[in-house]
Amino acid sequence: MNGAANRAGAGATDRLVLGAALLASLVIVWLATRQPVIVAAFAAGIVGLGAAVWVLRPRQQAREAEYALPDWSVTVAAIDRGDCGVAITDRAGRLVCANSIYEQWFTAQHAPPRLPVDNASLERLAKAARAGWRDGGGAADLIEAGHQRWKASAQRAGRGDDYLVWTFTPLTPPDLVSEMIPHFEGKLGRALASAGLTLAIVDPDGKLRAASPGFAARATGDAAAILTGKDFASLMLQDEGDRISWARDGKRGAPLVLFYLPVADPDAHGAPDYDQTPSLILVADSGAGIGGGGGESSAAVPHLEALLAQLPLGLAMADRDGRLLFANQAFMRAAGKEGDPPPTYPTDLVVQEDKGPISDAVRRFAQGPASSGDIAVRLKGLAEDPVTLSLAGVRGLGEAAVLLGLTDNTEETRLKRQVAQATKMQAVGQLAGGVAHDFNNVLTAILGTCDLMLLRHTPGDSDYDDIQQIRANSNRAASLTRQLLAFSRQQTLRPEVLQLPDVVSDITHMLRRLIGERIQLSVTHDRDLGAVRADPTQLEQVIVNLCVNARDAMLAKGDSGKLTLATKKIAAAQVRDMQGAIMPQVDYTALVVTDTGSGIAPDHLGKIFEPFFTTKDLGKGTGLGLSTVYGIVKQSGGFIFADSELGRGTTFTVYLPVHRQSAEAKAALPEPVRAPAAQWSGGGRILLVEDEDVVRAVAERALTRAGFEVTTASDGDEGFELVSGGGQFDMIVSDVVMPVMDGPSMIRAVRQLRPGIPVLFMSGYAEEQLRSELDLDNVEFLPKPFSVQQISDKVGAVLAAAKG
């Protein structure tokens, strides 16, 4: 009623509009012509045209309305197929129409995707519906309801894409019998036949559907005989004692053992219907391996395979023709084919050049007397690392004639590479230590000369800035040598017992300036952390280097990131749970540095601690940052590990052992010498022994300017002669490594004459390295390069301690 009233109202409005338009047109014509005849003719034409439109309009509206309404009966007739179910739904999810097959499967009360199926199928249907509305099409590979299974698809359709057309196609169950028959004539059938086992598939009516060649040979004497359709019972003979034997062998035939297995889909719901399910029958001699008790030696093959399959050794068996009969998982894993089925021939696992030698070896061990041997082969994909293939001829195992052994030497290869790498790194470390020693002598001369020149040039002098630039570059070179020594673990450390959070807190402000404002810095500390023994200055260098690397990685990925520094307590039990053989099982305090940068590629992760290895652009890194960190950590008795994932960031973890010190050890520690040079002004007679002329000249001038009386010697022999010749000296300053007689040898000889004379060694080598090689007491050490002020202060401090 409301629709009719609306249409009536719309018609009245249309008539008023048309009348007004007609009247306006007549007025315009009258004003333009002033002729009554023309106005009358114009009015008559307009009225005639309006009448025609008025008559034809209802018919046109009727035709449009008829065209606009879809004829679903035609659609139902079009989709009424017998091979699949079809349903159409609108955007509201309502079922518009469906064919008879769909209604038979799901009834008209259910519209997809809400169907009476299991939950997993409902989720697949919901995803298909969303994909259909979004992308124009979606699919669900498996829909299950009880024993019925379908696959479904949803296609968007309609002039306004307002409908989904669903198609449901039934899935036929797999034909397991057809899948099993090819195996009867393959390796499985031959291996079982050699062990006295045969196979047959029997339909529920007792007719043979398939049989292995071994079954045909035992039943008829002809392995090629076709037994399909024959009655299974007619091939068997059952005596009074219910013993079953082959009918062909008569009453004296050996008893058989039959095993039945229904050929049913293991993934199907519910128990199989035995009245409709074929059976797989395994026929075995009662004396065979399965029945137990004696029999031929070949009957032990299945048991042997079961045993070999459980062993961690890579073992396989081949026949006389070189075909693989069996290979356990360890063999395939050692061959680099873990999870793959064994190949037809062992030669399929090696490179082309090794196929001939393997074939010849298998043939030789299969045909000759039982013996064993080894052959080196190269596996496909691993040609750079030859492996050893062991072969042994075996007898009495049916077709199995050769036993093959292949050992997974991946771990052994990795250890060999690690040993080679460690040897290389040790050689590089020794080279770096020697280079640093010689370079330190040069830097000592440069720095000392600069200091002496600066005493004569004040700020504002034309040469002052140039000298300062030389000194700054020399200090930079000295820093590089310290990095080399740190990498080679030969730098001089000043270890102290300290708390790791204190070191982190001391440099936090510097780190914030170093990484910039775009990177967020987060610092966290565990409670009850154990103290560690390390050089605080070197530990700060470790933290700075790791943070700088993290900053560069995050800036390379984007313009921001997060850097996290954390100190953690690692108990010995946690180390034990790591199941690693590298770290001793003691308590540790760990420093963890985590960034959100670009990460490290897996092939680079094992090289990051090598010297001069860098992934940065040319000229943007020395490649010594992480190698320096590694050297400092290892020299401090700790461990460092890196974990990284490309695009996700990197985590460096430094483990430092917790320092445990007894009360007796604390009481035995000597008091450190705290005597600055400013407190010593008494001068003194110094014997300076140094084989480098430039270093000796700089040291002599420095000590002379400080008020000391200096006597020089160019080597240990000359120095000893000065002392043994009656020279009186308050102190000896000597290099360690010198030709002919080195510094320690000279001091031993001198102390036989002057037991209490103070000694100051100066060297470019590390103090710890020297002290471990020296057996001298009461000697001090000054590392090269040193400045004029440093050697003057050190000599004054040693003399003050000796005189005081």
Short mmCIF file of C-alpha atoms in Angstrom, two decimals, residues 71-459:
data_model
loop_
_atom_site.label_atom_id
_atom_site.label_comp_id
_atom_site.label_asym_id
_atom_site.label_seq_id
_atom_site.Cartn_x
_atom_site.Cartn_y
_atom_site.Cartn_z
CA ASP A 71 14.85 -15.32 -12.76
CA TRP A 72 16.37 -17.72 -10.19
CA SER A 73 14.58 -20.68 -11.74
CA VAL A 74 16.79 -20.30 -14.80
CA THR A 75 19.89 -20.09 -12.54
CA VAL A 76 18.88 -23.23 -10.66
CA ALA A 77 18.41 -25.07 -13.95
CA ALA A 78 21.85 -23.89 -15.10
CA ILE A 79 23.68 -25.06 -11.97
CA ASP A 80 21.83 -28.34 -11.56
CA ARG A 81 24.88 -30.56 -12.10
CA GLY A 82 25.34 -34.13 -10.97
CA ASP A 83 29.08 -34.03 -10.27
CA CYS A 84 29.28 -31.14 -7.80
CA GLY A 85 27.20 -29.01 -5.46
CA VAL A 86 26.62 -25.35 -6.35
CA ALA A 87 25.18 -22.62 -4.12
CA ILE A 88 24.84 -18.83 -4.49
CA THR A 89 24.91 -16.46 -1.51
CA ASP A 90 24.46 -12.69 -1.26
CA ARG A 91 26.49 -10.18 0.73
CA ALA A 92 24.31 -10.79 3.80
CA GLY A 93 25.37 -14.45 3.73
CA ARG A 94 21.91 -15.68 2.75
CA LEU A 95 21.44 -18.67 0.48
CA VAL A 96 19.87 -17.32 -2.75
CA CYS A 97 19.70 -20.63 -4.62
CA ALA A 98 21.39 -24.06 -4.75
CA ASN A 99 21.27 -27.16 -6.87
CA SER A 100 19.89 -30.49 -5.74
CA ILE A 101 23.31 -32.06 -4.99
CA TYR A 102 24.10 -29.21 -2.59
CA GLU A 103 20.75 -29.62 -0.82
CA GLN A 104 21.35 -33.37 -0.58
CA TRP A 105 24.77 -32.82 1.06
CA PHE A 106 24.12 -29.80 3.26
CA THR A 107 20.32 -29.07 3.06
CA ALA A 108 18.86 -25.68 2.14
CA GLN A 109 18.93 -24.62 5.80
CA HIS A 110 22.70 -24.01 5.72
CA ALA A 111 24.41 -21.36 3.64
CA PRO A 112 28.18 -21.37 3.11
CA PRO A 113 30.47 -20.76 4.83
CA ARG A 114 28.27 -21.87 7.81
CA LEU A 115 27.88 -25.57 6.98
CA PRO A 116 27.51 -28.69 9.17
CA VAL A 117 31.23 -29.64 8.97
CA ASP A 118 34.09 -29.84 11.49
CA ASN A 119 35.74 -26.76 12.99
CA ALA A 120 38.86 -26.91 10.82
CA SER A 121 36.69 -27.02 7.71
CA LEU A 122 34.63 -24.06 8.95
CA GLU A 123 37.83 -22.01 9.29
CA ARG A 124 38.88 -22.92 5.76
CA LEU A 125 35.46 -21.97 4.40
CA ALA A 126 35.53 -18.63 6.25
CA LYS A 127 38.95 -17.83 4.75
CA ALA A 128 37.66 -18.77 1.27
CA ALA A 129 34.66 -16.45 1.72
CA ARG A 130 36.84 -13.54 2.80
CA ALA A 131 39.18 -14.12 -0.14
CA GLY A 132 36.21 -14.34 -2.52
CA TRP A 133 34.72 -11.01 -1.46
CA ARG A 134 38.15 -9.34 -1.30
CA ASP A 135 40.03 -10.80 -4.27
CA GLY A 136 37.28 -12.19 -6.45
CA GLY A 137 38.01 -15.83 -5.69
CA GLY A 138 38.89 -18.15 -2.82
CA ALA A 139 39.30 -21.87 -2.20
CA ALA A 140 39.30 -24.48 0.57
CA ASP A 141 41.30 -27.61 -0.22
CA LEU A 142 39.61 -29.92 2.29
CA ILE A 143 36.10 -29.90 3.78
CA GLU A 144 35.17 -32.85 5.99
CA ALA A 145 31.86 -34.00 7.48
CA GLY A 146 31.93 -37.54 8.81
CA HIS A 147 33.26 -39.83 6.08
CA GLN A 148 32.57 -37.32 3.33
CA ARG A 149 35.24 -34.99 1.97
CA TRP A 150 35.05 -32.12 -0.52
CA LYS A 151 37.07 -29.27 -1.88
CA ALA A 152 35.32 -25.90 -2.23
CA SER A 153 35.77 -22.70 -4.22
CA ALA A 154 34.05 -19.31 -4.00
CA GLN A 155 33.79 -16.95 -7.00
CA ARG A 156 32.46 -13.39 -6.85
CA ALA A 157 29.76 -12.69 -9.49
CA GLY A 158 26.85 -10.39 -10.46
CA ARG A 159 26.61 -6.97 -12.13
CA GLY A 160 27.45 -5.31 -8.83
CA ASP A 161 29.66 -8.17 -7.51
CA ASP A 162 26.89 -8.84 -4.99
CA TYR A 163 26.97 -12.65 -5.01
CA LEU A 164 29.34 -15.52 -4.28
CA VAL A 165 29.05 -18.70 -6.36
CA TRP A 166 30.17 -21.69 -4.29
CA THR A 167 31.23 -24.97 -5.90
CA PHE A 168 31.73 -28.15 -3.84
CA THR A 169 33.55 -31.08 -5.50
CA PRO A 170 33.75 -34.44 -3.75
CA LEU A 171 37.20 -35.91 -3.07
CA THR A 172 37.59 -39.57 -3.94
CA PRO A 173 39.46 -41.68 -1.36
CA PRO A 174 42.97 -42.71 -2.41
CA ASP A 175 43.39 -46.06 -4.09
CA LEU A 176 45.88 -47.55 -1.66
CA VAL A 177 46.03 -50.83 -3.54
CA SER A 178 47.17 -49.13 -6.75
CA GLU A 179 49.82 -47.25 -4.77
CA MET A 180 51.16 -50.44 -3.15
CA ILE A 181 51.36 -52.70 -6.22
CA PRO A 182 54.46 -51.01 -7.78
CA HIS A 183 56.40 -51.67 -4.56
CA PHE A 184 55.81 -55.42 -4.91
CA GLU A 185 58.08 -55.57 -7.96
CA GLY A 186 60.62 -53.08 -6.60
CA LYS A 187 63.23 -53.17 -3.86
CA LEU A 188 60.72 -54.00 -1.16
CA GLY A 189 59.51 -57.13 -2.95
CA ARG A 190 63.04 -58.30 -3.77
CA ALA A 191 64.36 -57.66 -0.26
CA LEU A 192 61.45 -59.51 1.35
CA ALA A 193 61.69 -62.39 -1.14
CA SER A 194 65.37 -62.87 -0.27
CA ALA A 195 64.27 -63.23 3.36
CA GLY A 196 61.57 -65.78 2.54
CA LEU A 197 58.69 -63.32 2.73
CA THR A 198 56.05 -62.80 0.00
CA LEU A 199 53.15 -60.38 -0.46
CA ALA A 200 49.66 -60.54 -1.87
CA ILE A 201 46.54 -58.36 -1.84
CA VAL A 202 43.25 -60.24 -1.59
CA ASP A 203 39.79 -58.76 -2.20
CA PRO A 204 36.96 -59.40 0.30
CA ASP A 205 35.62 -62.19 -1.99
CA GLY A 206 38.92 -64.08 -1.67
CA LYS A 207 40.22 -63.27 -5.16
CA LEU A 208 43.83 -62.23 -5.68
CA ARG A 209 44.09 -58.61 -6.77
CA ALA A 210 47.90 -58.42 -6.86
CA ALA A 211 50.88 -60.54 -5.85
CA SER A 212 54.64 -60.08 -5.66
CA PRO A 213 56.92 -62.08 -7.99
CA GLY A 214 58.13 -64.01 -4.97
CA PHE A 215 54.55 -65.02 -4.16
CA ALA A 216 53.99 -66.16 -7.75
CA ALA A 217 57.24 -68.13 -7.72
CA ARG A 218 56.35 -69.96 -4.50
CA ALA A 219 52.73 -70.56 -5.52
CA THR A 220 53.25 -71.68 -9.16
CA GLY A 221 56.99 -72.00 -9.73
CA ASP A 222 56.94 -69.10 -12.21
CA ALA A 223 57.76 -65.63 -10.91
CA ALA A 224 56.16 -64.08 -14.01
CA ALA A 225 52.85 -65.90 -13.60
CA ILE A 226 49.73 -63.71 -13.54
CA LEU A 227 47.60 -64.57 -10.51
CA THR A 228 45.08 -61.73 -10.67
CA GLY A 229 41.55 -63.10 -10.18
CA LYS A 230 42.65 -66.47 -8.85
CA ASP A 231 41.24 -67.75 -5.58
CA PHE A 232 43.77 -67.24 -2.78
CA ALA A 233 42.60 -70.29 -0.85
CA SER A 234 43.22 -72.54 -3.88
CA LEU A 235 46.93 -71.76 -3.68
CA MET A 236 47.12 -72.83 -0.01
CA LEU A 237 46.83 -76.20 1.66
CA GLN A 238 45.51 -76.66 5.21
CA ASP A 239 46.03 -79.99 7.02
CA GLU A 240 44.24 -81.50 9.99
CA GLY A 241 46.37 -79.56 12.42
CA ASP A 242 45.33 -76.26 10.79
CA ARG A 243 48.85 -75.81 9.49
CA ILE A 244 48.98 -73.87 6.23
CA SER A 245 51.48 -74.58 3.46
CA TRP A 246 51.79 -74.00 -0.27
CA ALA A 247 49.43 -76.25 -2.23
CA ARG A 248 52.16 -76.70 -4.84
CA ASP A 249 54.44 -78.33 -2.22
CA GLY A 250 51.80 -80.86 -1.14
CA LYS A 251 51.41 -82.27 2.34
CA ARG A 252 55.16 -82.24 2.96
CA GLY A 253 55.42 -78.50 2.36
CA ALA A 254 56.92 -76.28 5.01
CA PRO A 255 54.37 -74.61 7.28
CA LEU A 256 53.63 -70.95 6.64
CA VAL A 257 52.75 -68.00 8.82
CA LEU A 258 50.18 -65.55 7.41
CA PHE A 259 49.81 -61.96 8.54
CA TYR A 260 46.72 -59.96 7.54
CA LEU A 261 46.54 -56.18 7.31
CA PRO A 262 43.45 -54.29 6.03
CA VAL A 263 44.31 -51.93 3.18
CA ALA A 264 42.46 -48.91 4.60
CA ASP A 265 43.22 -45.21 4.69
CA PRO A 266 44.86 -44.58 8.10
CA ASP A 267 43.61 -40.97 8.03
CA ALA A 268 39.98 -41.95 7.44
CA HIS A 269 37.45 -41.46 10.26
CA GLY A 270 36.27 -44.52 12.13
CA ALA A 271 37.24 -48.18 11.76
CA PRO A 272 37.56 -49.69 8.25
CA ASP A 273 34.72 -51.75 6.83
CA TYR A 274 36.32 -55.20 6.54
CA ASP A 275 33.51 -56.48 4.31
CA GLN A 276 34.53 -53.92 1.67
CA THR A 277 38.26 -53.59 2.36
CA PRO A 278 41.00 -55.60 0.60
CA SER A 279 43.65 -57.27 2.78
CA LEU A 280 47.43 -57.25 2.50
CA ILE A 281 48.69 -60.75 3.31
CA LEU A 282 52.32 -61.35 4.25
CA VAL A 283 53.29 -64.99 3.82
CA ALA A 284 56.37 -66.14 5.72
CA ASP A 285 58.03 -69.47 6.24
CA SER A 286 57.65 -70.46 9.88
CA GLY A 287 61.44 -70.78 10.08
CA ALA A 288 62.04 -67.29 8.65
CA GLY A 289 63.16 -64.31 10.66
CA ILE A 290 59.65 -63.22 11.59
CA GLY A 291 58.51 -66.65 12.64
CA GLY A 292 61.75 -67.22 14.53
CA GLY A 293 63.87 -70.29 14.93
CA GLY A 294 66.53 -71.08 12.35
CA GLY A 295 65.98 -70.93 8.61
CA GLU A 296 68.34 -69.63 5.99
CA SER A 297 70.86 -66.97 6.81
CA SER A 298 69.04 -64.57 4.51
CA ALA A 299 66.14 -64.60 6.92
CA ALA A 300 68.17 -62.42 9.25
CA VAL A 301 68.17 -59.52 6.78
CA PRO A 302 65.03 -57.79 8.13
CA HIS A 303 66.38 -58.04 11.67
CA LEU A 304 69.74 -56.76 10.48
CA GLU A 305 68.13 -53.78 8.78
CA ALA A 306 66.14 -53.00 11.92
CA LEU A 307 69.36 -53.10 13.93
CA LEU A 308 71.32 -50.97 11.48
CA ALA A 309 68.53 -48.42 11.34
CA GLN A 310 68.96 -47.69 15.06
CA LEU A 311 72.73 -47.31 15.03
CA PRO A 312 74.26 -43.80 14.97
CA LEU A 313 76.81 -45.01 12.40
CA GLY A 314 76.14 -44.37 8.72
CA LEU A 315 75.61 -47.89 7.30
CA ALA A 316 74.11 -49.22 4.06
CA MET A 317 73.91 -52.53 2.18
CA ALA A 318 74.39 -53.05 -1.55
CA ASP A 319 73.97 -56.10 -3.79
CA ARG A 320 76.50 -57.51 -6.26
CA ASP A 321 75.30 -55.18 -8.99
CA GLY A 322 75.98 -52.11 -6.83
CA ARG A 323 72.32 -51.31 -6.07
CA LEU A 324 71.54 -50.02 -2.59
CA LEU A 325 69.25 -52.38 -0.72
CA PHE A 326 69.14 -50.37 2.48
CA ALA A 327 70.59 -47.20 4.01
CA ASN A 328 69.92 -45.94 7.52
CA GLN A 329 69.26 -42.30 8.44
CA ALA A 330 72.81 -41.79 9.73
CA PHE A 331 74.18 -42.82 6.32
CA MET A 332 71.93 -40.36 4.49
CA ARG A 333 72.76 -37.61 7.00
CA ALA A 334 76.50 -38.19 6.53
CA ALA A 335 75.93 -38.01 2.77
CA GLY A 336 74.27 -34.61 3.14
CA LYS A 337 70.83 -35.99 2.17
CA GLU A 338 69.08 -36.14 5.52
CA GLY A 339 65.38 -36.84 5.11
CA ASP A 340 65.74 -38.02 1.49
CA PRO A 341 65.06 -41.62 0.43
CA PRO A 342 68.14 -43.73 -0.39
CA PRO A 343 69.20 -43.49 -4.04
CA THR A 344 69.29 -46.43 -6.41
CA TYR A 345 73.08 -46.61 -6.44
CA PRO A 346 75.69 -45.27 -3.98
CA THR A 347 77.37 -43.57 -6.95
CA ASP A 348 74.38 -41.19 -7.09
CA LEU A 349 75.74 -39.52 -3.95
CA VAL A 350 79.18 -38.55 -5.25
CA VAL A 351 80.65 -36.28 -7.91
CA GLN A 352 81.10 -37.53 -11.46
CA GLU A 353 84.83 -38.21 -11.10
CA ASP A 354 84.29 -40.61 -8.16
CA LYS A 355 81.48 -42.72 -9.66
CA GLY A 356 83.85 -45.14 -11.44
CA PRO A 357 86.09 -45.87 -8.44
CA ILE A 358 83.05 -46.57 -6.22
CA SER A 359 81.51 -48.97 -8.77
CA ASP A 360 84.79 -50.85 -9.13
CA ALA A 361 85.24 -51.05 -5.35
CA VAL A 362 81.70 -52.38 -4.74
CA ARG A 363 82.13 -55.01 -7.48
CA ARG A 364 85.52 -56.07 -6.10
CA PHE A 365 84.32 -56.47 -2.50
CA ALA A 366 81.09 -58.19 -3.60
CA GLN A 367 82.73 -60.88 -5.74
CA GLY A 368 86.02 -61.53 -3.98
CA PRO A 369 86.69 -63.00 -0.55
CA ALA A 370 85.21 -61.27 2.48
CA SER A 371 87.44 -58.29 3.19
CA SER A 372 87.23 -54.60 3.96
CA GLY A 373 88.82 -51.33 2.91
CA ASP A 374 88.38 -47.58 2.59
CA ILE A 375 88.10 -45.20 -0.32
CA ALA A 376 88.13 -41.38 -0.32
CA VAL A 377 85.15 -39.86 -2.14
CA ARG A 378 83.69 -36.40 -2.66
CA LEU A 379 79.98 -35.97 -2.06
CA LYS A 380 77.74 -33.87 -4.26
CA GLY A 381 77.48 -30.37 -2.85
CA LEU A 382 80.44 -31.02 -0.51
CA ALA A 383 83.20 -31.61 -3.05
CA GLU A 384 85.71 -29.46 -1.16
CA ASP A 385 85.80 -31.85 1.82
CA PRO A 386 86.55 -35.49 0.85
CA VAL A 387 85.06 -38.16 3.12
CA THR A 388 85.97 -41.76 3.76
CA LEU A 389 83.67 -44.52 2.49
CA SER A 390 84.30 -47.89 4.17
CA LEU A 391 83.42 -51.10 2.30
CA ALA A 392 83.22 -54.63 3.62
CA GLY A 393 82.26 -57.80 1.75
CA VAL A 394 79.60 -59.85 3.59
CA ARG A 395 78.31 -63.34 2.87
CA GLY A 396 75.16 -65.23 3.83
CA LEU A 397 72.76 -62.29 3.77
CA GLY A 398 70.96 -63.06 0.51
CA GLU A 399 71.30 -60.26 -2.01
CA ALA A 400 73.25 -58.10 0.46
CA ALA A 401 76.89 -58.51 -0.59
CA VAL A 402 78.63 -55.27 0.51
CA LEU A 403 78.31 -53.30 3.72
CA LEU A 404 79.00 -49.58 3.24
CA GLY A 405 79.99 -47.20 6.01
CA LEU A 406 80.01 -43.41 5.86
CA THR A 407 80.85 -41.28 8.87
CA ASP A 408 79.35 -37.85 9.43
CA ASN A 409 82.58 -35.86 9.77
CA THR A 410 80.93 -32.44 9.77
CA GLU A 411 81.97 -31.85 13.36
CA GLU A 412 85.48 -33.12 12.70
CA THR A 413 85.78 -30.81 9.69
CA ARG A 414 84.54 -27.89 11.75
CA LEU A 415 87.09 -28.63 14.47
CA LYS A 416 89.88 -28.88 11.91
CA ARG A 417 88.93 -25.51 10.52
CA GLN A 418 88.83 -24.05 14.01
CA VAL A 419 92.31 -25.41 14.76
CA ALA A 420 93.61 -24.02 11.47
CA GLN A 421 91.98 -20.70 12.22
CA ALA A 422 93.41 -20.64 15.74
CA THR A 423 96.87 -21.45 14.37
CA LYS A 424 96.56 -18.67 11.82
CA MET A 425 95.33 -16.23 14.45
CA GLN A 426 98.25 -17.17 16.73
CA ALA A 427 100.70 -16.50 13.92
CA VAL A 428 99.03 -13.20 13.13
CA GLY A 429 99.10 -12.33 16.83
CA GLN A 430 102.81 -13.01 17.09
CA LEU A 431 103.40 -10.93 13.97
CA ALA A 432 101.25 -8.12 15.36
CA GLY A 433 103.17 -8.16 18.64
CA GLY A 434 106.51 -7.94 16.83
CA VAL A 435 105.30 -5.15 14.55
CA ALA A 436 103.90 -3.26 17.54
CA HIS A 437 107.21 -3.57 19.41
CA ASP A 438 109.25 -2.11 16.55
CA PHE A 439 106.64 0.51 15.82
CA ASN A 440 106.55 1.56 19.46
CA ASN A 441 110.27 2.33 19.31
CA VAL A 442 109.65 4.62 16.35
CA LEU A 443 106.71 6.29 18.06
CA THR A 444 108.72 6.78 21.24
CA ALA A 445 111.31 8.73 19.27
CA ILE A 446 108.63 10.80 17.48
CA LEU A 447 106.65 11.61 20.61
CA GLY A 448 109.76 12.36 22.66
CA THR A 449 111.15 14.67 19.98
CA CYS A 450 107.82 16.46 19.76
CA ASP A 451 107.78 16.95 23.53
CA LEU A 452 111.30 18.35 23.50
CA MET A 453 110.45 20.71 20.63
CA LEU A 454 107.31 21.90 22.42
CA LEU A 455 109.51 22.95 25.33
CA ARG A 456 111.13 25.48 22.99
CA HIS A 457 107.97 26.55 21.14
CA THR A 458 105.09 28.23 22.91
CA PRO A 459 101.49 28.63 21.66
#
